[in-house]
Structures are given as structure tokens and as C-alpha cells.
PDB file of C-alpha atoms in Angstrom:
ATOM      1  CA  MET A   1     149.222 128.847 -18.892  1.00 48.00           C
ATOM      2  CA  GLN A   2     152.864 128.968 -17.901  1.00 50.00           C
ATOM      3  CA  LEU A   3     151.899 130.640 -14.585  1.00 51.00           C
ATOM      4  CA  LYS A   4     149.510 127.796 -13.817  1.00 54.00           C
ATOM      5  CA  PHE A   5     152.268 125.292 -14.576  1.00 52.00           C
ATOM      6  CA  TRP A   6     154.673 126.973 -12.171  1.00 53.00           C
ATOM      7  CA  ASN A   7     151.927 127.265  -9.531  1.00 53.00           C
ATOM      8  CA  ASN A   8     151.327 123.528  -9.763  1.00 55.00           C
ATOM      9  CA  ILE A   9     155.064 122.893  -9.471  1.00 56.00           C
ATOM     10  CA  LEU A  10     155.158 125.139  -6.380  1.00 55.00           C
ATOM     11  CA  VAL A  11     152.265 123.261  -4.754  1.00 53.00           C
ATOM     12  CA  THR A  12     153.951 119.935  -5.436  1.00 59.00           C
ATOM     13  CA  VAL A  13     157.245 121.173  -3.974  1.00 57.00           C
ATOM     14  CA  LEU A  14     155.532 122.540  -0.856  1.00 58.00           C
ATOM     15  CA  LEU A  15     153.668 119.283  -0.306  1.00 58.00           C
ATOM     16  CA  ALA A  16     156.906 117.362  -0.791  1.00 60.00           C
ATOM     17  CA  VAL A  17     158.615 119.608   1.791  1.00 61.00           C
ATOM     18  CA  LEU A  18     155.756 119.036   4.241  1.00 59.00           C
ATOM     19  CA  LEU A  19     155.936 115.290   3.798  1.00 60.00           C
ATOM     20  CA  PHE A  20     159.727 115.379   4.172  1.00 64.00           C
ATOM     21  CA  VAL A  21     159.504 117.398   7.403  1.00 61.00           C
ATOM     22  CA  PHE A  22     156.822 115.115   8.797  1.00 62.00           C
ATOM     23  CA  THR A  23     158.814 112.010   7.839  1.00 66.00           C
ATOM     24  CA  PHE A  24     162.021 113.497   9.273  1.00 64.00           C
ATOM     25  CA  TYR A  25     160.425 114.263  12.638  1.00 61.00           C
ATOM     26  CA  SER A  26     158.768 110.844  12.681  1.00 64.00           C
ATOM     27  CA  ILE A  27     162.121 109.120  12.050  1.00 64.00           C
ATOM     28  CA  VAL A  28     163.911 111.222  14.688  1.00 59.00           C
ATOM     29  CA  PHE A  29     161.144 110.527  17.194  1.00 59.00           C
ATOM     30  CA  ALA A  30     161.228 106.803  16.389  1.00 59.00           C
ATOM     31  CA  GLN A  31     165.029 106.681  16.816  1.00 65.00           C
ATOM     32  CA  GLN A  32     164.870 108.510  20.142  1.00 62.00           C
ATOM     33  CA  LYS A  33     162.081 106.223  21.285  1.00 61.00           C
ATOM     34  CA  SER A  34     164.016 103.123  20.199  1.00 62.00           C
ATOM     35  CA  GLU A  35     167.213 104.198  21.988  1.00 61.00           C
ATOM     36  CA  THR A  36     165.331 105.156  25.136  1.00 59.00           C
ATOM     37  CA  ASN A  37     163.323 101.937  25.061  1.00 61.00           C
ATOM     38  CA  SER A  38     166.563  99.942  24.832  1.00 69.00           C
ATOM     39  CA  VAL A  39     167.867 101.597  28.003  1.00 65.00           C
ATOM     40  CA  PHE A  40     164.551 101.073  29.780  1.00 65.00           C
ATOM     41  CA  ASP A  41     164.427  97.429  28.693  1.00 73.00           C
ATOM     42  CA  SER A  42     167.870  96.739  30.191  1.00 79.00           C
ATOM     43  CA  GLU A  43     166.934  98.579  33.399  1.00 76.00           C
ATOM     44  CA  LYS A  44     163.695  96.627  33.664  1.00 75.00           C
ATOM     45  CA  ALA A  45     165.523  93.335  33.078  1.00 80.00           C
ATOM     46  CA  ALA A  46     167.951  94.174  35.905  1.00 82.00           C
ATOM     47  CA  LEU A  47     165.050  95.167  38.152  1.00 79.00           C
ATOM     48  CA  GLU A  48     163.160  91.962  37.380  1.00 80.00           C
ATOM     49  CA  ALA A  49     166.256  89.889  38.201  1.00 83.00           C
ATOM     50  CA  ALA A  50     166.637  91.695  41.538  1.00 83.00           C
ATOM     51  CA  VAL A  51     162.934  91.286  42.324  1.00 80.00           C
ATOM     52  CA  ASN A  52     163.055  87.573  41.456  1.00 83.00           C
ATOM     53  CA  GLU A  53     166.072  87.106  43.721  1.00 86.00           C
ATOM     54  CA  ARG A  54     164.316  88.890  46.581  1.00 84.00           C
ATOM     55  CA  ASN A  55     161.145  86.876  45.998  1.00 83.00           C
ATOM     56  CA  ALA A  56     163.181  83.675  46.307  1.00 86.00           C
ATOM     57  CA  LYS A  57     164.622  84.939  49.609  1.00 87.00           C
ATOM     58  CA  LEU A  58     161.140  85.938  50.720  1.00 85.00           C
ATOM     59  CA  ALA A  59     159.794  82.466  49.949  1.00 87.00           C
ATOM     60  CA  GLU A  60     162.614  80.902  51.992  1.00 89.00           C
ATOM     61  CA  ILE A  61     161.979  83.277  54.898  1.00 86.00           C
ATOM     62  CA  ASN A  62     158.251  82.530  54.823  1.00 86.00           C
ATOM     63  CA  LYS A  63     159.042  78.810  54.865  1.00 88.00           C
ATOM     64  CA  GLN A  64     161.294  79.261  57.905  1.00 87.00           C
ATOM     65  CA  LEU A  65     158.643  81.418  59.556  1.00 84.00           C
ATOM     66  CA  GLU A  66     156.013  78.734  59.027  1.00 87.00           C
ATOM     67  CA  GLU A  67     158.303  76.102  60.557  1.00 87.00           C
ATOM     68  CA  THR A  68     159.040  78.388  63.502  1.00 84.00           C
ATOM     69  CA  LYS A  69     155.319  78.903  64.133  1.00 83.00           C
ATOM     70  CA  LYS A  70     154.756  75.135  64.061  1.00 83.00           C
ATOM     71  CA  ASN A  71     157.571  74.691  66.586  1.00 81.00           C
ATOM     72  CA  LEU A  72     155.996  77.369  68.780  1.00 77.00           C
ATOM     73  CA  ASP A  73     152.653  75.590  68.659  1.00 78.00           C
ATOM     74  CA  SER A  74     154.411  72.358  69.596  1.00 78.00           C
ATOM     75  CA  THR A  75     156.235  74.081  72.458  1.00 72.00           C
ATOM     76  CA  ARG A  76     152.953  75.396  73.869  1.00 72.00           C
ATOM     77  CA  GLY A  77     151.824  71.820  74.385  1.00 69.00           C
ATOM     78  CA  GLU A  78     154.870  70.897  76.454  1.00 67.00           C
ATOM     79  CA  ARG A  79     154.907  70.806  80.229  1.00 70.00           C
ATOM     80  CA  VAL A  80     155.682  74.197  81.774  1.00 68.00           C
ATOM     81  CA  THR A  81     159.382  74.261  82.580  1.00 74.00           C
ATOM     82  CA  LEU A  82     162.182  76.790  82.426  1.00 75.00           C
ATOM     83  CA  GLN A  83     163.551  75.036  79.332  1.00 78.00           C
ATOM     84  CA  ARG A  84     160.143  75.271  77.659  1.00 74.00           C
ATOM     85  CA  GLU A  85     159.892  79.004  78.435  1.00 79.00           C
ATOM     86  CA  VAL A  86     163.380  79.648  77.016  1.00 81.00           C
ATOM     87  CA  LYS A  87     162.556  77.601  73.934  1.00 81.00           C
ATOM     88  CA  PHE A  88     159.268  79.464  73.510  1.00 79.00           C
ATOM     89  CA  LEU A  89     161.004  82.844  73.900  1.00 85.00           C
ATOM     90  CA  ASP A  90     163.690  81.891  71.355  1.00 87.00           C
ATOM     91  CA  GLY A  91     160.978  80.824  68.929  1.00 85.00           C
ATOM     92  CA  ASN A  92     159.166  84.154  69.294  1.00 86.00           C
ATOM     93  CA  ILE A  93     162.404  86.083  68.741  1.00 88.00           C
ATOM     94  CA  LYS A  94     163.182  84.042  65.629  1.00 88.00           C
ATOM     95  CA  ALA A  95     159.641  84.546  64.302  1.00 88.00           C
ATOM     96  CA  LEU A  96     159.906  88.292  64.899  1.00 89.00           C
ATOM     97  CA  ASP A  97     163.303  88.432  63.162  1.00 90.00           C
ATOM     98  CA  LEU A  98     161.962  86.538  60.138  1.00 88.00           C
ATOM     99  CA  THR A  99     158.891  88.797  59.982  1.00 89.00           C
ATOM    100  CA  ILE A 100     161.111  91.900  60.004  1.00 90.00           C
ATOM    101  CA  LYS A 101     163.278  90.475  57.200  1.00 89.00           C
ATOM    102  CA  SER A 102     160.161  89.626  55.199  1.00 88.00           C
ATOM    103  CA  ASP A 103     158.806  93.164  55.625  1.00 87.00           C
ATOM    104  CA  GLU A 104     162.152  94.687  54.609  1.00 89.00           C
ATOM    105  CA  ILE A 105     162.252  92.636  51.406  1.00 88.00           C
ATOM    106  CA  GLN A 106     158.667  93.550  50.513  1.00 85.00           C
ATOM    107  CA  ILE A 107     159.297  97.256  51.158  1.00 85.00           C
ATOM    108  CA  THR A 108     162.502  97.214  49.060  1.00 87.00           C
ATOM    109  CA  THR A 109     160.670  95.475  46.221  1.00 84.00           C
ATOM    110  CA  LEU A 110     157.860  98.034  46.332  1.00 82.00           C
ATOM    111  CA  GLU A 111     160.368 100.908  46.351  1.00 83.00           C
ATOM    112  CA  ASP A 112     162.088  99.457  43.280  1.00 83.00           C
ATOM    113  CA  GLU A 113     158.756  99.082  41.498  1.00 79.00           C
ATOM    114  CA  ILE A 114     157.785 102.662  42.359  1.00 80.00           C
ATOM    115  CA  ASN A 115     161.168 103.968  41.160  1.00 79.00           C
ATOM    116  CA  SER A 116     160.748 101.989  37.948  1.00 79.00           C
ATOM    117  CA  LEU A 117     157.296 103.477  37.435  1.00 76.00           C
ATOM    118  CA  SER A 118     158.717 106.965  38.056  1.00 78.00           C
ATOM    119  CA  ARG A 119     161.310 106.403  35.322  1.00 79.00           C
ATOM    120  CA  ASP A 120     158.588 105.124  33.006  1.00 78.00           C
ATOM    121  CA  ILE A 121     156.524 108.261  33.642  1.00 78.00           C
ATOM    122  CA  ASP A 122     159.565 110.484  32.973  1.00 79.00           C
ATOM    123  CA  HIS A 123     160.122 108.567  29.735  1.00 80.00           C
ATOM    124  CA  ILE A 124     156.499 109.071  28.714  1.00 77.00           C
ATOM    125  CA  ASN A 125     156.665 112.787  29.576  1.00 77.00           C
ATOM    126  CA  LYS A 126     159.728 113.180  27.337  1.00 79.00           C
ATOM    127  CA  SER A 127     157.992 111.253  24.565  1.00 78.00           C
ATOM    128  CA  VAL A 128     154.961 113.522  24.867  1.00 77.00           C
ATOM    129  CA  ALA A 129     157.180 116.626  24.758  1.00 79.00           C
ATOM    130  CA  ASN A 130     159.077 115.366  21.696  1.00 78.00           C
ATOM    131  CA  LYS A 131     155.868 114.455  19.923  1.00 75.00           C
ATOM    132  CA  ARG A 132     154.382 117.892  20.661  1.00 76.00           C
ATOM    133  CA  VAL A 133     157.464 119.609  19.226  1.00 79.00           C
ATOM    134  CA  SER A 134     157.087 117.510  16.094  1.00 74.00           C
ATOM    135  CA  ILE A 135     153.391 118.283  15.909  1.00 72.00           C
ATOM    136  CA  GLY A 136     153.960 121.989  16.476  1.00 76.00           C
ATOM    137  CA  GLU A 137     156.489 122.180  13.658  1.00 74.00           C
ATOM    138  CA  THR A 138     154.297 120.226  11.276  1.00 69.00           C
ATOM    139  CA  LEU A 139     151.213 122.269  12.111  1.00 71.00           C
ATOM    140  CA  ARG A 140     153.186 125.482  11.654  1.00 74.00           C
ATOM    141  CA  LEU A 141     154.057 124.401   8.132  1.00 66.00           C
ATOM    142  CA  LEU A 142     150.526 123.208   7.529  1.00 66.00           C
ATOM    143  CA  GLN A 143     149.189 126.575   8.652  1.00 70.00           C
ATOM    144  CA  LYS A 144     150.949 128.174   5.704  1.00 67.00           C
ATOM    145  CA  GLN A 145     148.887 125.940   3.466  1.00 62.00           C
ATOM    146  CA  THR A 146     145.594 126.509   5.286  1.00 60.00           C
ATOM    147  CA  ASP A 147     145.952 130.250   4.816  1.00 58.00           C
ATOM    148  CA  THR A 148     144.940 129.607   1.226  1.00 54.00           C
ATOM    149  CA  SER A 149     141.429 128.198   0.900  1.00 51.00           C
ATOM    150  CA  ILE A 150     140.287 125.901  -1.909  1.00 49.00           C
ATOM    151  CA  ILE A 151     138.398 128.790  -3.539  1.00 51.00           C
ATOM    152  CA  ALA A 152     141.451 131.054  -3.343  1.00 55.00           C
ATOM    153  CA  SER A 153     143.548 128.261  -4.832  1.00 55.00           C
ATOM    154  CA  LEU A 154     141.123 127.976  -7.741  1.00 51.00           C
ATOM    155  CA  LEU A 155     141.276 131.732  -8.305  1.00 55.00           C
ATOM    156  CA  ARG A 156     145.068 131.545  -8.391  1.00 57.00           C
ATOM    157  CA  GLY A 157     144.992 128.926 -11.109  1.00 54.00           C
ATOM    158  CA  PHE A 158     145.231 125.703  -9.096  1.00 55.00           C
ATOM    159  CA  SER A 159     142.944 122.896 -10.142  1.00 58.00           C
ATOM    160  CA  LEU A 160     140.089 121.718  -7.916  1.00 57.00           C
ATOM    161  CA  ALA A 161     141.884 118.392  -7.524  1.00 62.00           C
ATOM    162  CA  ASP A 162     145.002 120.200  -6.227  1.00 62.00           C
ATOM    163  CA  GLY A 163     142.956 122.147  -3.703  1.00 61.00           C
ATOM    164  CA  VAL A 164     141.048 119.114  -2.478  1.00 64.00           C
ATOM    165  CA  PHE A 165     144.276 117.091  -2.260  1.00 67.00           C
ATOM    166  CA  ARG A 166     145.970 119.785  -0.196  1.00 66.00           C
ATOM    167  CA  ALA A 167     143.022 120.105   2.183  1.00 67.00           C
ATOM    168  CA  ASP A 168     142.694 116.343   2.559  1.00 72.00           C
ATOM    169  CA  SER A 169     146.430 115.910   3.195  1.00 71.00           C
ATOM    170  CA  MET A 170     146.342 118.549   5.907  1.00 70.00           C
ATOM    171  CA  ARG A 171     143.328 116.983   7.604  1.00 74.00           C
ATOM    172  CA  GLN A 172     144.940 113.543   7.592  1.00 75.00           C
ATOM    173  CA  LEU A 173     148.200 114.808   9.072  1.00 72.00           C
ATOM    174  CA  GLN A 174     146.451 116.823  11.763  1.00 73.00           C
ATOM    175  CA  THR A 175     144.196 113.904  12.695  1.00 78.00           C
ATOM    176  CA  ARG A 176     147.126 111.522  12.925  1.00 75.00           C
ATOM    177  CA  LEU A 177     149.265 113.878  14.976  1.00 75.00           C
ATOM    178  CA  ARG A 178     146.451 114.707  17.399  1.00 79.00           C
ATOM    179  CA  SER A 179     145.785 110.994  17.765  1.00 79.00           C
ATOM    180  CA  ASP A 180     149.449 110.482  18.728  1.00 76.00           C
ATOM    181  CA  ILE A 181     149.237 113.169  21.418  1.00 78.00           C
ATOM    182  CA  THR A 182     146.009 111.702  22.793  1.00 83.00           C
ATOM    183  CA  GLU A 183     147.544 108.231  22.941  1.00 77.00           C
ATOM    184  CA  LEU A 184     150.662 109.427  24.742  1.00 76.00           C
ATOM    185  CA  SER A 185     148.614 111.502  27.199  1.00 79.00           C
ATOM    186  CA  GLU A 186     146.479 108.462  28.005  1.00 81.00           C
ATOM    187  CA  MET A 187     149.628 106.416  28.614  1.00 77.00           C
ATOM    188  CA  GLU A 188     150.935 109.101  30.962  1.00 77.00           C
ATOM    189  CA  GLN A 189     147.640 109.123  32.861  1.00 83.00           C
ATOM    190  CA  GLN A 190     147.670 105.334  33.131  1.00 78.00           C
ATOM    191  CA  MET A 191     151.225 105.294  34.479  1.00 75.00           C
ATOM    192  CA  SER A 192     150.411 108.041  37.007  1.00 79.00           C
ATOM    193  CA  GLU A 193     147.463 106.013  38.267  1.00 81.00           C
ATOM    194  CA  ARG A 194     149.599 102.890  38.605  1.00 74.00           C
ATOM    195  CA  MET A 195     152.228 104.812  40.549  1.00 75.00           C
ATOM    196  CA  ALA A 196     149.561 106.192  42.883  1.00 81.00           C
ATOM    197  CA  VAL A 197     148.383 102.638  43.577  1.00 75.00           C
ATOM    198  CA  LYS A 198     151.936 101.487  44.313  1.00 70.00           C
ATOM    199  CA  GLN A 199     152.547 104.475  46.574  1.00 74.00           C
ATOM    200  CA  SER A 200     149.362 103.784  48.532  1.00 76.00           C
ATOM    201  CA  ARG A 201     150.391 100.137  48.947  1.00 64.00           C
ATOM    202  CA  LYS A 202     153.752 101.233  50.312  1.00 66.00           C
ATOM    203  CA  GLU A 203     152.071 103.506  52.865  1.00 72.00           C
ATOM    204  CA  GLU A 204     149.733 100.761  54.124  1.00 60.00           C
TER     205      GLU A 204
END
């Protein structure tokens, strides 16, 4: 009777240790994620500000380009003179210069977006690695529990309820942890696809 009591105490302690380890790794992972997210948020805010500034410049350049094209169309209707040819040539040079500036801004913006996506993917890869370490440690501890089946637990003096509780706890933890890995892997895949799209746009 006393052996059964101590066995039950041991099971309770082991389950408490497992829950503590799982909670500890979850808290550490959450803190790392929070700190990293804070850095990424500030970087993204700076990037968005730069992109917005460039977009404003781009809008102004496009406006000037549109006006230049209208002036060129107007010049075409003028009588052919040396002054008209010079004016037409100046208009073409200005239009070309504005087009080059517009292209440069668009390329710079795309490069920034691609670099941002690369950092996001690195962040996700680190999150996946951290989560897998946490999962590996938890599963290693859980494996110690799975070595003892419900029937073996009963033979050792554990109650059926203890055995079922242990098995159910292990299944829930494993399901949750695998779900986390799947979710992070899907995020990584999604980010890789988005980066591929951005890269292809840059090469167009």
C-alpha cells in the first residue's frame, strides 16, 4: 500500500516536471519571439517610411513626366523650325531622365522589400529551429513516460486513471507541439514563395 502511494507521488512529480519543462520552453520561446518581433517591427516601420517617401518622389516624377509628354505632343504640332527641334530634343532628354529616375526608385523599393522578406525568412527559420529544440526536449522527456505502457503501469500499482491521464497528457502535448512545427513550416514556405515572386518582379 505504501509502495503504491510512493508510486503515485512519483508519477505526479514526473508529470509536474514535464509540465514545468514545457512551460519553461514555451515562456523562453515566447520571450525570444517577442524581442525579435520588436526589432522586426521597428525595422519594418523604418522601411515603410522610406518606401512612402520614395513613393511620394515617384508620384512627383510621374507627374513631371506626364507634363513633359504633353509638352512634347504640343511641340510636334508646331511649325518645323530649329527652335522647335531643340525644344523637342530637350523634352525627350527630360522625359528620358525622369524615366530613369522613376526606374531607379522602383528598383530600390523592390530591393528593400526583398531584403525585408529575407530578414523575415531568417526570423522564421530561427523560430522554427527554436521550436524544434523545445519540441525535441519535451519529446525526450515524454519518451521516458511512453516507455511504460498503461498495462505495465497497472502492474506496477498505478491506477487505471493515472495511466490514462499520463497517456492522454502525452498525446495532447505531442499534438500541440507538432501543430506548432507545421504552422511555422507553412509560414516559412509562404515567405519563400513571396520572396520568389518579388525576385522575379525585380528581374523583369
